[in-house]
Amino acid sequence: MNSILSDRINQMEESATLAMAKKARELKVQGVDIISLSLGEPDFKTPKHIQEAAKSAIDEGKYFAYPPVAGYQDLREAIAKKLREGNHIVEAKAENIVVSTGAKHSIANVFMCMLNEGDEVVIFSPYWVSYAEIIKLAGGVPVLIEGTLENNFKATAAQLKKAITNKTKTIIYSSPCNPTGSVFSKEELEAIAAVVKSKEDVYVIADEIYELINFTGKHFSIASIPGMFERTITVNGFSKGYAMTGWRVGYICAPLFIAKACEKMQGQFTSGGTGIAQRAALAAIAGDQTPSKEMEKAYLQRRELVLGLLKEIPGIKTHVPEGAFYFFPDVTAFFGKQSGSHQIKNADDLCIYLLEEANVSVVTGAAFGAPDCVRLSYAASEEELKEALKRIKVALAKLA
């Protein structure tokens, strides 16, 4: 039946994070005690004042009609104000904002609007799993520049300069990074910006979805650098920092011609995002930020817990993530080992082994451009994290 389907869907890889989560759910349905550390899913509830805003919107009865394609005007104005005051992107205005059904949708809009067949996109690797597949779907060619464990998995401006060709249209990175938790400093982003500004018609897509989970205390937006607003598409949303994954609200802030193009694209595919979710998003961005700060503190506490437990496992090598809620340890020490019928040739094998032997789901680093690693989410309770790391330690000790 594959001949009936399009080449684009046949050639597309399934999201590794969603695939592993699906396997974990199937085992849970069968009664297996699975601890899932595979998804970037905050275990906190959406803050109460955000829930109440959604309830009020329903009761008001006027948000059931199609919303404006680019989002409600007051939400776009609130986002622009936040970017001006919080991120120092002084040029940001409501007209530069397009609200979409999650940050993933925002990124897809941008690539579909910017890429022609054969255009190259430089991806800072390790990278979020969907970047490459969306780029290829839009006709582009992913070009990876790889960060190393020794440099906290951060690719450099020097690598970027070497990677850019006359086919390069955009670059994309996330900071704080999914999957590594690494954070680019002001100085590092200034160096990257200098490379971009030295080239004509090269644009930056800055994925800042984990902005509110940043343990350095100083998130920096590349679009705030003089001369970079007109060369940058800032992507953000509400899923991670406000525990609103299921509400599906993301946005871009972009030069006006790109924002208008994305609005046009979105108008043909989805129209505006859900009205009730947008009212909740307005309460999130314009309301009390205390719950987000409390969640950030909790994630930091969990990071310290997991870091200590990982250090107790022989063979695990890890850096200290500076944001988000992931560890991305190097697991090559276990390649070539086996236990029973399980032979560990790579990170994929190790993930299957941990799922079947330890009843813990993690994700192979191969999906993120780093086949020597696995991604482990600590967006789970401390009790679950302790039990999961205990199981992992026992299972890995069986490999010889």
GROMACS .gro file of C-alpha atoms in nm:
model
  400
    1MET     CA    1   0.000   0.000   0.000
    2ASN     CA    2   0.301   0.232   0.027
    3SER     CA    3   0.274   0.294  -0.347
    4ILE     CA    4  -0.057   0.467  -0.281
    5LEU     CA    5   0.102   0.705  -0.031
    6SER     CA    6   0.313   1.005  -0.131
    7ASP     CA    7   0.689   0.987  -0.147
    8ARG     CA    8   0.708   1.263   0.113
    9ILE     CA    9   0.526   1.059   0.378
   10ASN     CA   10   0.703   0.734   0.290
   11GLN     CA   11   1.039   0.906   0.325
   12MET     CA   12   0.954   1.083   0.651
   13GLU     CA   13   1.089   0.938   0.975
   14GLU     CA   14   0.849   0.888   1.264
   15SER     CA   15   0.918   1.110   1.565
   16ALA     CA   16   1.144   0.898   1.788
   17THR     CA   17   1.020   1.062   2.106
   18LEU     CA   18   0.656   0.996   2.018
   19ALA     CA   19   0.736   0.644   1.901
   20MET     CA   20   0.903   0.555   2.231
   21ALA     CA   21   0.620   0.714   2.426
   22LYS     CA   22   0.374   0.506   2.224
   23LYS     CA   23   0.563   0.184   2.308
   24ALA     CA   24   0.565   0.280   2.676
   25ARG     CA   25   0.189   0.345   2.672
   26GLU     CA   26   0.122   0.010   2.503
   27LEU     CA   27   0.316  -0.171   2.775
   28LYS     CA   28   0.134   0.023   3.045
   29VAL     CA   29  -0.199  -0.084   2.897
   30GLN     CA   30  -0.076  -0.443   2.928
   31GLY     CA   31  -0.018  -0.384   3.298
   32VAL     CA   32   0.360  -0.336   3.287
   33ASP     CA   33   0.495  -0.086   3.541
   34ILE     CA   34   0.667   0.150   3.297
   35ILE     CA   35   0.834   0.474   3.401
   36SER     CA   36   0.843   0.703   3.100
   37LEU     CA   37   1.135   0.943   3.071
   38SER     CA   38   1.095   0.978   2.696
   39LEU     CA   39   0.865   1.278   2.642
   40GLY     CA   40   0.921   1.646   2.713
   41GLU     CA   41   0.600   1.652   2.911
   42PRO     CA   42   0.588   1.864   3.228
   43ASP     CA   43   0.424   1.670   3.510
   44PHE     CA   44   0.289   1.990   3.666
   45LYS     CA   45  -0.070   2.100   3.622
   46THR     CA   46  -0.142   2.415   3.425
   47PRO     CA   47  -0.146   2.700   3.681
   48LYS     CA   48  -0.488   2.777   3.827
   49HIS     CA   49  -0.520   3.133   3.696
   50ILE     CA   50  -0.463   3.007   3.342
   51GLN     CA   51  -0.730   2.740   3.383
   52GLU     CA   52  -0.971   3.001   3.520
   53ALA     CA   53  -0.910   3.227   3.218
   54ALA     CA   54  -1.011   2.944   2.988
   55LYS     CA   55  -1.325   2.876   3.191
   56SER     CA   56  -1.417   3.244   3.181
   57ALA     CA   57  -1.365   3.250   2.805
   58ILE     CA   58  -1.607   2.960   2.769
   59ASP     CA   59  -1.862   3.129   2.994
   60GLU     CA   60  -1.834   3.454   2.799
   61GLY     CA   61  -1.948   3.264   2.493
   62LYS     CA   62  -1.774   3.482   2.237
   63TYR     CA   63  -1.462   3.280   2.160
   64PHE     CA   64  -1.627   2.999   1.966
   65ALA     CA   65  -1.606   3.169   1.628
   66TYR     CA   66  -1.299   3.137   1.406
   67PRO     CA   67  -1.019   3.345   1.561
   68PRO     CA   68  -0.806   3.578   1.346
   69VAL     CA   69  -0.554   3.367   1.153
   70ALA     CA   70  -0.251   3.529   1.320
   71GLY     CA   71  -0.408   3.523   1.666
   72TYR     CA   72  -0.616   3.759   1.876
   73GLN     CA   73  -0.483   4.113   1.870
   74ASP     CA   74  -0.456   4.147   2.248
   75LEU     CA   75  -0.256   3.825   2.272
   76ARG     CA   76  -0.021   3.937   1.994
   77GLU     CA   77   0.025   4.271   2.169
   78ALA     CA   78   0.099   4.098   2.501
   79ILE     CA   79   0.356   3.871   2.335
   80ALA     CA   80   0.522   4.168   2.165
   81LYS     CA   81   0.534   4.356   2.496
   82LYS     CA   82   0.691   4.055   2.666
   83LEU     CA   83   0.955   4.032   2.393
   84ARG     CA   84   1.037   4.403   2.416
   85GLU     CA   85   1.055   4.417   2.795
   86GLY     CA   86   1.174   4.068   2.883
   87ASN     CA   87   1.390   3.975   2.585
   88HIS     CA   88   1.500   4.326   2.482
   89ILE     CA   89   1.377   4.271   2.127
   90VAL     CA   90   1.285   4.637   2.101
   91GLU     CA   91   1.147   4.620   1.747
   92ALA     CA   92   0.882   4.359   1.833
   93LYS     CA   93   0.527   4.469   1.753
   94ALA     CA   94   0.197   4.285   1.733
   95GLU     CA   95   0.224   4.281   1.353
   96ASN     CA   96   0.542   4.072   1.383
   97ILE     CA   97   0.364   3.800   1.583
   98VAL     CA   98   0.188   3.495   1.441
   99VAL     CA   99   0.022   3.263   1.693
  100SER     CA  100   0.004   2.898   1.587
  101THR     CA  101  -0.096   2.557   1.717
  102GLY     CA  102   0.225   2.500   1.911
  103ALA     CA  103   0.588   2.590   1.844
  104LYS     CA  104   0.625   2.288   1.611
  105HIS     CA  105   0.352   2.432   1.391
  106SER     CA  106   0.527   2.769   1.401
  107ILE     CA  107   0.853   2.613   1.280
  108ALA     CA  108   0.674   2.423   1.004
  109ASN     CA  109   0.512   2.746   0.884
  110VAL     CA  110   0.849   2.920   0.868
  111PHE     CA  111   1.024   2.646   0.672
  112MET     CA  112   0.734   2.604   0.431
  113CYS     CA  113   0.742   2.978   0.366
  114MET     CA  114   1.119   3.020   0.335
  115LEU     CA  115   1.261   2.711   0.166
  116ASN     CA  116   1.281   2.626  -0.200
  117GLU     CA  117   1.394   2.289  -0.331
  118GLY     CA  118   1.763   2.240  -0.247
  119ASP     CA  119   1.797   2.529  -0.002
  120GLU     CA  120   2.025   2.439   0.288
  121VAL     CA  121   1.948   2.480   0.657
  122VAL     CA  122   2.235   2.463   0.904
  123ILE     CA  123   2.119   2.279   1.216
  124PHE     CA  124   2.311   2.306   1.541
  125SER     CA  125   2.336   1.944   1.649
  126PRO     CA  126   2.227   1.771   1.872
  127TYR     CA  127   1.889   1.903   1.768
  128TRP     CA  128   1.519   1.850   1.831
  129VAL     CA  129   1.399   1.550   1.633
  130SER     CA  130   1.146   1.728   1.411
  131TYR     CA  131   1.376   1.995   1.265
  132ALA     CA  132   1.530   1.776   0.995
  133GLU     CA  133   1.206   1.610   0.890
  134ILE     CA  134   1.020   1.941   0.856
  135ILE     CA  135   1.311   2.085   0.655
  136LYS     CA  136   1.308   1.789   0.417
  137LEU     CA  137   0.930   1.808   0.383
  138ALA     CA  138   0.968   2.171   0.275
  139GLY     CA  139   1.226   2.069   0.012
  140GLY     CA  140   1.529   2.181   0.209
  141VAL     CA  141   1.855   2.006   0.289
  142PRO     CA  142   1.964   1.972   0.654
  143VAL     CA  143   2.333   2.047   0.717
  144LEU     CA  144   2.452   1.948   1.064
  145ILE     CA  145   2.725   2.114   1.268
  146GLU     CA  146   2.794   1.907   1.575
  147GLY     CA  147   2.860   2.019   1.929
  148THR     CA  148   3.072   1.795   2.149
  149LEU     CA  149   3.023   1.670   2.503
  150GLU     CA  150   3.341   1.856   2.598
  151ASN     CA  151   3.180   2.184   2.480
  152ASN     CA  152   2.844   2.108   2.642
  153PHE     CA  153   2.717   1.994   2.301
  154LYS     CA  154   2.727   2.349   2.163
  155ALA     CA  155   2.841   2.402   1.805
  156THR     CA  156   3.045   2.718   1.751
  157ALA     CA  157   3.042   3.027   1.533
  158ALA     CA  158   3.359   2.899   1.364
  159GLN     CA  159   3.179   2.579   1.264
  160LEU     CA  160   2.886   2.782   1.136
  161LYS     CA  161   3.112   2.997   0.921
  162LYS     CA  162   3.258   2.686   0.755
  163ALA     CA  163   2.914   2.531   0.700
  164ILE     CA  164   2.748   2.824   0.524
  165THR     CA  165   2.742   2.800   0.144
  166ASN     CA  166   2.569   2.995  -0.131
  167LYS     CA  167   2.275   2.756  -0.084
  168THR     CA  168   2.228   2.835   0.285
  169LYS     CA  169   1.892   2.998   0.358
  170THR     CA  170   1.858   2.965   0.735
  171ILE     CA  171   2.019   2.830   1.049
  172ILE     CA  172   1.828   2.686   1.344
  173TYR     CA  173   1.918   2.617   1.705
  174SER     CA  174   1.739   2.585   2.038
  175SER     CA  175   1.849   2.751   2.362
  176PRO     CA  176   1.794   2.613   2.620
  177CYS     CA  177   1.844   2.311   2.400
  178ASN     CA  178   1.630   2.007   2.349
  179PRO     CA  179   1.783   1.745   2.386
  180THR     CA  180   2.093   1.857   2.577
  181GLY     CA  181   1.976   2.133   2.810
  182SER     CA  182   2.268   2.348   2.698
  183VAL     CA  183   2.229   2.727   2.692
  184PHE     CA  184   2.406   2.961   2.451
  185SER     CA  185   2.561   3.258   2.627
  186LYS     CA  186   2.534   3.619   2.514
  187GLU     CA  187   2.894   3.605   2.391
  188GLU     CA  188   2.838   3.285   2.193
  189LEU     CA  189   2.526   3.424   2.027
  190GLU     CA  190   2.703   3.751   1.946
  191ALA     CA  191   2.971   3.549   1.766
  192ILE     CA  192   2.703   3.356   1.576
  193ALA     CA  193   2.526   3.681   1.488
  194ALA     CA  194   2.850   3.825   1.352
  195VAL     CA  195   2.880   3.532   1.112
  196VAL     CA  196   2.518   3.569   1.000
  197LYS     CA  197   2.550   3.943   0.943
  198SER     CA  198   2.858   3.885   0.730
  199LYS     CA  199   2.647   3.681   0.486
  200GLU     CA  200   2.367   3.802   0.262
  201ASP     CA  201   2.017   3.658   0.292
  202VAL     CA  202   2.092   3.410   0.571
  203TYR     CA  203   1.832   3.402   0.849
  204VAL     CA  204   1.828   3.262   1.202
  205ILE     CA  205   1.548   3.057   1.354
  206ALA     CA  206   1.592   3.080   1.731
  207ASP     CA  207   1.385   2.819   1.914
  208GLU     CA  208   1.338   2.956   2.266
  209ILE     CA  209   1.055   2.729   2.384
  210TYR     CA  210   1.247   2.640   2.704
  211GLU     CA  211   1.325   3.002   2.791
  212LEU     CA  212   1.150   2.984   3.130
  213ILE     CA  213   1.348   2.676   3.237
  214ASN     CA  214   1.694   2.829   3.241
  215PHE     CA  215   1.925   2.775   3.536
  216THR     CA  216   2.186   3.031   3.429
  217GLY     CA  217   1.962   3.319   3.531
  218LYS     CA  218   2.029   3.507   3.208
  219HIS     CA  219   1.842   3.398   2.899
  220PHE     CA  220   1.958   3.588   2.592
  221SER     CA  221   1.773   3.631   2.262
  222ILE     CA  222   1.979   3.667   1.946
  223ALA     CA  223   1.712   3.896   1.798
  224SER     CA  224   1.802   4.159   2.060
  225ILE     CA  225   2.148   4.212   1.901
  226PRO     CA  226   2.158   4.526   1.685
  227GLY     CA  227   2.097   4.434   1.323
  228MET     CA  228   1.957   4.089   1.401
  229PHE     CA  229   1.583   4.153   1.438
  230GLU     CA  230   1.546   4.174   1.061
  231ARG     CA  231   1.742   3.847   1.023
  232THR     CA  232   1.577   3.643   1.301
  233ILE     CA  233   1.261   3.440   1.350
  234THR     CA  234   1.215   3.388   1.724
  235VAL     CA  235   1.003   3.083   1.808
  236ASN     CA  236   0.843   3.037   2.147
  237GLY     CA  237   0.527   2.910   2.311
  238PHE     CA  238   0.350   2.811   2.629
  239SER     CA  239   0.396   2.434   2.650
  240LYS     CA  240   0.705   2.404   2.867
  241GLY     CA  241   0.727   2.711   3.090
  242TYR     CA  242   0.356   2.717   3.172
  243ALA     CA  243   0.285   2.340   3.169
  244MET     CA  244   0.046   2.385   2.874
  245THR     CA  245   0.160   2.112   2.634
  246GLY     CA  246  -0.193   2.000   2.549
  247TRP     CA  247  -0.323   2.353   2.498
  248ARG     CA  248  -0.117   2.382   2.176
  249VAL     CA  249  -0.021   2.748   2.156
  250GLY     CA  250   0.307   2.867   2.007
  251TYR     CA  251   0.419   3.176   1.820
  252ILE     CA  252   0.683   3.344   1.610
  253CYS     CA  253   0.819   3.695   1.614
  254ALA     CA  254   0.959   3.768   1.270
  255PRO     CA  255   1.033   4.043   1.020
  256LEU     CA  256   0.701   4.164   0.882
  257PHE     CA  257   0.732   4.002   0.538
  258ILE     CA  258   0.798   3.661   0.698
  259ALA     CA  259   0.517   3.705   0.951
  260LYS     CA  260   0.277   3.791   0.669
  261ALA     CA  261   0.390   3.487   0.470
  262CYS     CA  262   0.335   3.258   0.770
  263GLU     CA  263  -0.009   3.409   0.825
  264LYS     CA  264  -0.090   3.336   0.460
  265MET     CA  265   0.038   2.978   0.491
  266GLN     CA  266  -0.152   2.919   0.814
  267GLY     CA  267  -0.469   3.058   0.659
  268GLN     CA  268  -0.467   2.777   0.406
  269PHE     CA  269  -0.378   2.495   0.647
  270THR     CA  270  -0.527   2.546   0.992
  271SER     CA  271  -0.658   2.903   1.019
  272GLY     CA  272  -0.621   3.052   1.367
  273GLY     CA  273  -0.541   2.847   1.675
  274THR     CA  274  -0.810   2.746   1.923
  275GLY     CA  275  -0.978   3.051   2.071
  276ILE     CA  276  -1.014   2.919   2.427
  277ALA     CA  277  -0.647   2.815   2.436
  278GLN     CA  278  -0.545   3.162   2.319
  279ARG     CA  279  -0.738   3.323   2.608
  280ALA     CA  280  -0.553   3.092   2.845
  281ALA     CA  281  -0.225   3.189   2.680
  282LEU     CA  282  -0.300   3.556   2.735
  283ALA     CA  283  -0.350   3.490   3.106
  284ALA     CA  284  -0.023   3.299   3.110
  285ILE     CA  285   0.196   3.562   2.948
  286ALA     CA  286   0.031   3.869   3.105
  287GLY     CA  287  -0.049   3.725   3.447
  288ASP     CA  288   0.132   3.601   3.758
  289GLN     CA  289   0.469   3.443   3.668
  290THR     CA  290   0.521   3.291   4.013
  291PRO     CA  291   0.405   2.939   3.916
  292SER     CA  292   0.655   2.929   3.629
  293LYS     CA  293   0.937   3.035   3.859
  294GLU     CA  294   0.837   2.769   4.110
  295MET     CA  295   0.840   2.504   3.836
  296GLU     CA  296   1.186   2.620   3.729
  297LYS     CA  297   1.311   2.577   4.088
  298ALA     CA  298   1.162   2.229   4.102
  299TYR     CA  299   1.331   2.132   3.775
  300LEU     CA  300   1.664   2.254   3.910
  301GLN     CA  301   1.617   2.041   4.220
  302ARG     CA  302   1.539   1.741   4.001
  303ARG     CA  303   1.843   1.810   3.787
  304GLU     CA  304   2.063   1.791   4.095
  305LEU     CA  305   1.894   1.469   4.204
  306VAL     CA  306   1.937   1.299   3.867
  307LEU     CA  307   2.292   1.428   3.824
  308GLY     CA  308   2.391   1.267   4.152
  309LEU     CA  309   2.225   0.937   4.057
  310LEU     CA  310   2.382   0.931   3.710
  311LYS     CA  311   2.726   0.981   3.862
  312GLU     CA  312   2.673   0.659   4.057
  313ILE     CA  313   2.634   0.455   3.736
  314PRO     CA  314   2.967   0.327   3.598
  315GLY     CA  315   3.007   0.398   3.225
  316ILE     CA  316   2.771   0.696   3.208
  317LYS     CA  317   2.931   1.022   3.093
  318THR     CA  318   2.731   1.342   3.115
  319HIS     CA  319   2.761   1.719   3.117
  320VAL     CA  320   2.555   1.940   3.348
  321PRO     CA  321   2.254   2.080   3.159
  322GLU     CA  322   2.191   2.450   3.212
  323GLY     CA  323   1.822   2.453   3.123
  324ALA     CA  324   1.520   2.258   2.993
  325PHE     CA  325   1.462   1.922   3.167
  326TYR     CA  326   1.685   1.669   2.994
  327PHE     CA  327   2.008   1.483   3.043
  328PHE     CA  328   2.190   1.362   2.734
  329PRO     CA  329   2.454   1.115   2.856
  330ASP     CA  330   2.713   0.944   2.640
  331VAL     CA  331   2.649   0.568   2.663
  332THR     CA  332   2.919   0.430   2.434
  333ALA     CA  333   3.071   0.239   2.726
  334PHE     CA  334   2.786  -0.011   2.688
  335PHE     CA  335   2.818  -0.067   2.313
  336GLY     CA  336   2.941  -0.416   2.234
  337LYS     CA  337   2.806  -0.561   2.559
  338GLN     CA  338   2.519  -0.801   2.609
  339SER     CA  339   2.284  -0.954   2.862
  340GLY     CA  340   2.094  -1.267   2.771
  341SER     CA  341   1.946  -1.222   2.426
  342HIS     CA  342   2.008  -0.847   2.428
  343GLN     CA  343   2.312  -0.736   2.231
  344ILE     CA  344   2.389  -0.365   2.257
  345LYS     CA  345   2.533  -0.245   1.929
  346ASN     CA  346   2.414   0.116   1.957
  347ALA     CA  347   2.196   0.360   2.150
  348ASP     CA  348   1.880   0.226   1.984
  349ASP     CA  349   1.954  -0.120   2.123
  350LEU     CA  350   2.024   0.026   2.466
  351CYS     CA  351   1.689   0.206   2.472
  352ILE     CA  352   1.502  -0.115   2.384
  353TYR     CA  353   1.702  -0.302   2.648
  354LEU     CA  354   1.615  -0.049   2.919
  355LEU     CA  355   1.250  -0.056   2.820
  356GLU     CA  356   1.230  -0.436   2.834
  357GLU     CA  357   1.474  -0.506   3.118
  358ALA     CA  358   1.425  -0.201   3.343
  359ASN     CA  359   1.075  -0.094   3.237
  360VAL     CA  360   1.208   0.258   3.179
  361SER     CA  361   1.165   0.442   2.848
  362VAL     CA  362   1.433   0.682   2.722
  363VAL     CA  363   1.504   0.800   2.366
  364THR     CA  364   1.798   0.719   2.141
  365GLY     CA  365   2.034   1.005   2.070
  366ALA     CA  366   2.048   0.899   1.705
  367ALA     CA  367   1.714   1.075   1.656
  368PHE     CA  368   1.875   1.399   1.774
  369GLY     CA  369   2.187   1.370   1.560
  370ALA     CA  370   2.404   1.217   1.835
  371PRO     CA  371   2.412   0.835   1.810
  372ASP     CA  372   2.647   0.797   2.108
  373CYS     CA  373   2.387   0.930   2.352
  374VAL     CA  374   2.040   0.880   2.493
  375ARG     CA  375   1.795   1.146   2.608
  376LEU     CA  376   1.646   1.119   2.954
  377SER     CA  377   1.371   1.357   3.061
  378TYR     CA  378   1.351   1.455   3.426
  379ALA     CA  379   1.005   1.610   3.391
  380ALA     CA  380   0.877   1.347   3.633
  381SER     CA  381   0.829   1.328   4.008
  382GLU     CA  382   1.131   1.280   4.233
  383GLU     CA  383   0.994   0.942   4.341
  384GLU     CA  384   0.968   0.826   3.980
  385LEU     CA  385   1.315   0.959   3.899
  386LYS     CA  386   1.472   0.778   4.193
  387GLU     CA  387   1.305   0.451   4.099
  388ALA     CA  388   1.387   0.491   3.729
  389LEU     CA  389   1.756   0.559   3.790
  390LYS     CA  390   1.770   0.265   4.033
  391ARG     CA  391   1.626   0.036   3.767
  392ILE     CA  392   1.861   0.173   3.500
  393LYS     CA  393   2.164   0.120   3.725
  394VAL     CA  394   2.067  -0.242   3.793
  395ALA     CA  395   1.997  -0.316   3.427
  396LEU     CA  396   2.322  -0.163   3.302
  397ALA     CA  397   2.520  -0.359   3.560
  398LYS     CA  398   2.395  -0.680   3.397
  399LEU     CA  399   2.563  -0.593   3.066
  400ALA     CA  400   2.899  -0.758   3.014
   0.00000   0.00000   0.00000
